[in-house]
Amino acid sequence: MVTDPIGDLLTRLNNAAQRRHESFLVPASKLKRAILTILQKEGYVHSVEDAVHDGHPALKVQLRYVGDGQPMITGMERISKPGRRVYVGSKEIGKVRNGIGMSILSTSKGIMTDQESRRNKLGGEVLCSVW
């Protein structure tokens, strides 16, 4: 049993990118799907598809690389952890790497990027940062 499913997703994503895998599988959940959909929409991953692994629902993530095989995601950080939740207001949301990266927040209107959260004037729990 995984106690931090978002941390597990980020670790799998980082490991697959560092090993230059074309795709990887992660156990499915609505939260993971929402995070991966945002990463796909922002251009960090190529696609997210439903899959089955050992009879359990999973998500197959196709990674995206640029130019000479460098992964599109160069770094990521889990901000809010199970032992220490981090909440921010809409005016307190900071920029990641001076606007090069993005934060993913869980708000009352769903999972969204830091830009969408500022635009909608919503605060929430900062799940992770990606650059």
Tab-separated table of C-alpha atoms in Angstrom, residues 63-131:
chain	number	residue	atom	x	y	z
A	63	LEU	CA	6.688	10.660	-22.006
A	64	ARG	CA	7.759	13.611	-24.122
A	65	TYR	CA	11.355	14.394	-25.037
A	66	VAL	CA	12.924	17.373	-26.812
A	67	GLY	CA	15.684	17.611	-29.388
A	68	ASP	CA	18.547	15.322	-28.416
A	69	GLY	CA	16.484	13.058	-26.157
A	70	GLN	CA	16.311	15.322	-23.092
A	71	PRO	CA	13.130	14.780	-21.054
A	72	MET	CA	10.631	17.635	-21.156
A	73	ILE	CA	10.430	17.510	-17.344
A	74	THR	CA	13.789	18.557	-15.929
A	75	GLY	CA	12.692	18.616	-12.294
A	76	MET	CA	9.777	18.289	-9.923
A	77	GLU	CA	9.125	18.708	-6.236
A	78	ARG	CA	6.368	17.459	-3.945
A	79	ILE	CA	5.269	20.472	-1.901
A	80	SER	CA	2.347	19.333	0.254
A	81	LYS	CA	3.087	15.995	1.895
A	82	PRO	CA	0.920	13.696	4.020
A	83	GLY	CA	2.710	14.860	7.178
A	84	ARG	CA	2.714	18.568	6.294
A	85	ARG	CA	0.002	20.065	4.129
A	86	VAL	CA	0.726	23.403	2.458
A	87	TYR	CA	-2.199	25.740	1.704
A	88	VAL	CA	-2.000	29.119	-0.006
A	89	GLY	CA	-4.396	31.903	-0.913
A	90	SER	CA	-4.760	33.090	-4.494
A	91	LYS	CA	-2.485	36.090	-3.867
A	92	GLU	CA	0.191	33.965	-2.154
A	93	ILE	CA	0.795	31.554	-5.058
A	94	GLY	CA	4.422	31.933	-6.066
A	95	LYS	CA	5.948	31.434	-9.492
A	96	VAL	CA	8.076	28.350	-10.146
A	97	ARG	CA	11.530	29.082	-11.596
A	98	ASN	CA	10.482	32.667	-12.478
A	99	GLY	CA	7.542	31.449	-14.560
A	100	ILE	CA	9.351	28.674	-16.448
A	101	GLY	CA	7.698	25.917	-14.387
A	102	MET	CA	4.285	25.508	-12.842
A	103	SER	CA	2.609	24.453	-9.621
A	104	ILE	CA	-0.360	22.118	-9.456
A	105	LEU	CA	-2.990	22.991	-6.859
A	106	SER	CA	-6.021	21.244	-5.472
A	107	THR	CA	-8.760	23.876	-5.180
A	108	SER	CA	-12.464	23.847	-4.398
A	109	LYS	CA	-13.068	23.873	-8.187
A	110	GLY	CA	-10.757	20.902	-8.852
A	111	ILE	CA	-7.120	20.329	-9.751
A	112	MET	CA	-5.555	23.234	-11.671
A	113	THR	CA	-2.297	25.004	-12.462
A	114	ASP	CA	-1.026	28.033	-10.580
A	115	GLN	CA	-1.962	30.321	-13.503
A	116	GLU	CA	-5.544	29.034	-13.635
A	117	SER	CA	-5.791	29.371	-9.870
A	118	ARG	CA	-4.612	33.008	-9.965
A	119	ARG	CA	-6.951	33.766	-12.875
A	120	ASN	CA	-9.941	32.277	-10.999
A	121	LYS	CA	-8.846	33.894	-7.703
A	122	LEU	CA	-8.785	30.520	-5.933
A	123	GLY	CA	-6.357	29.267	-3.328
A	124	GLY	CA	-5.859	25.713	-2.187
A	125	GLU	CA	-3.391	22.971	-1.406
A	126	VAL	CA	-0.135	23.124	-3.398
A	127	LEU	CA	0.430	19.527	-4.503
A	128	CYS	CA	3.660	19.803	-6.498
A	129	SER	CA	5.860	21.931	-8.727
A	130	VAL	CA	7.126	20.888	-12.171
A	131	TRP	CA	9.731	22.544	-14.399
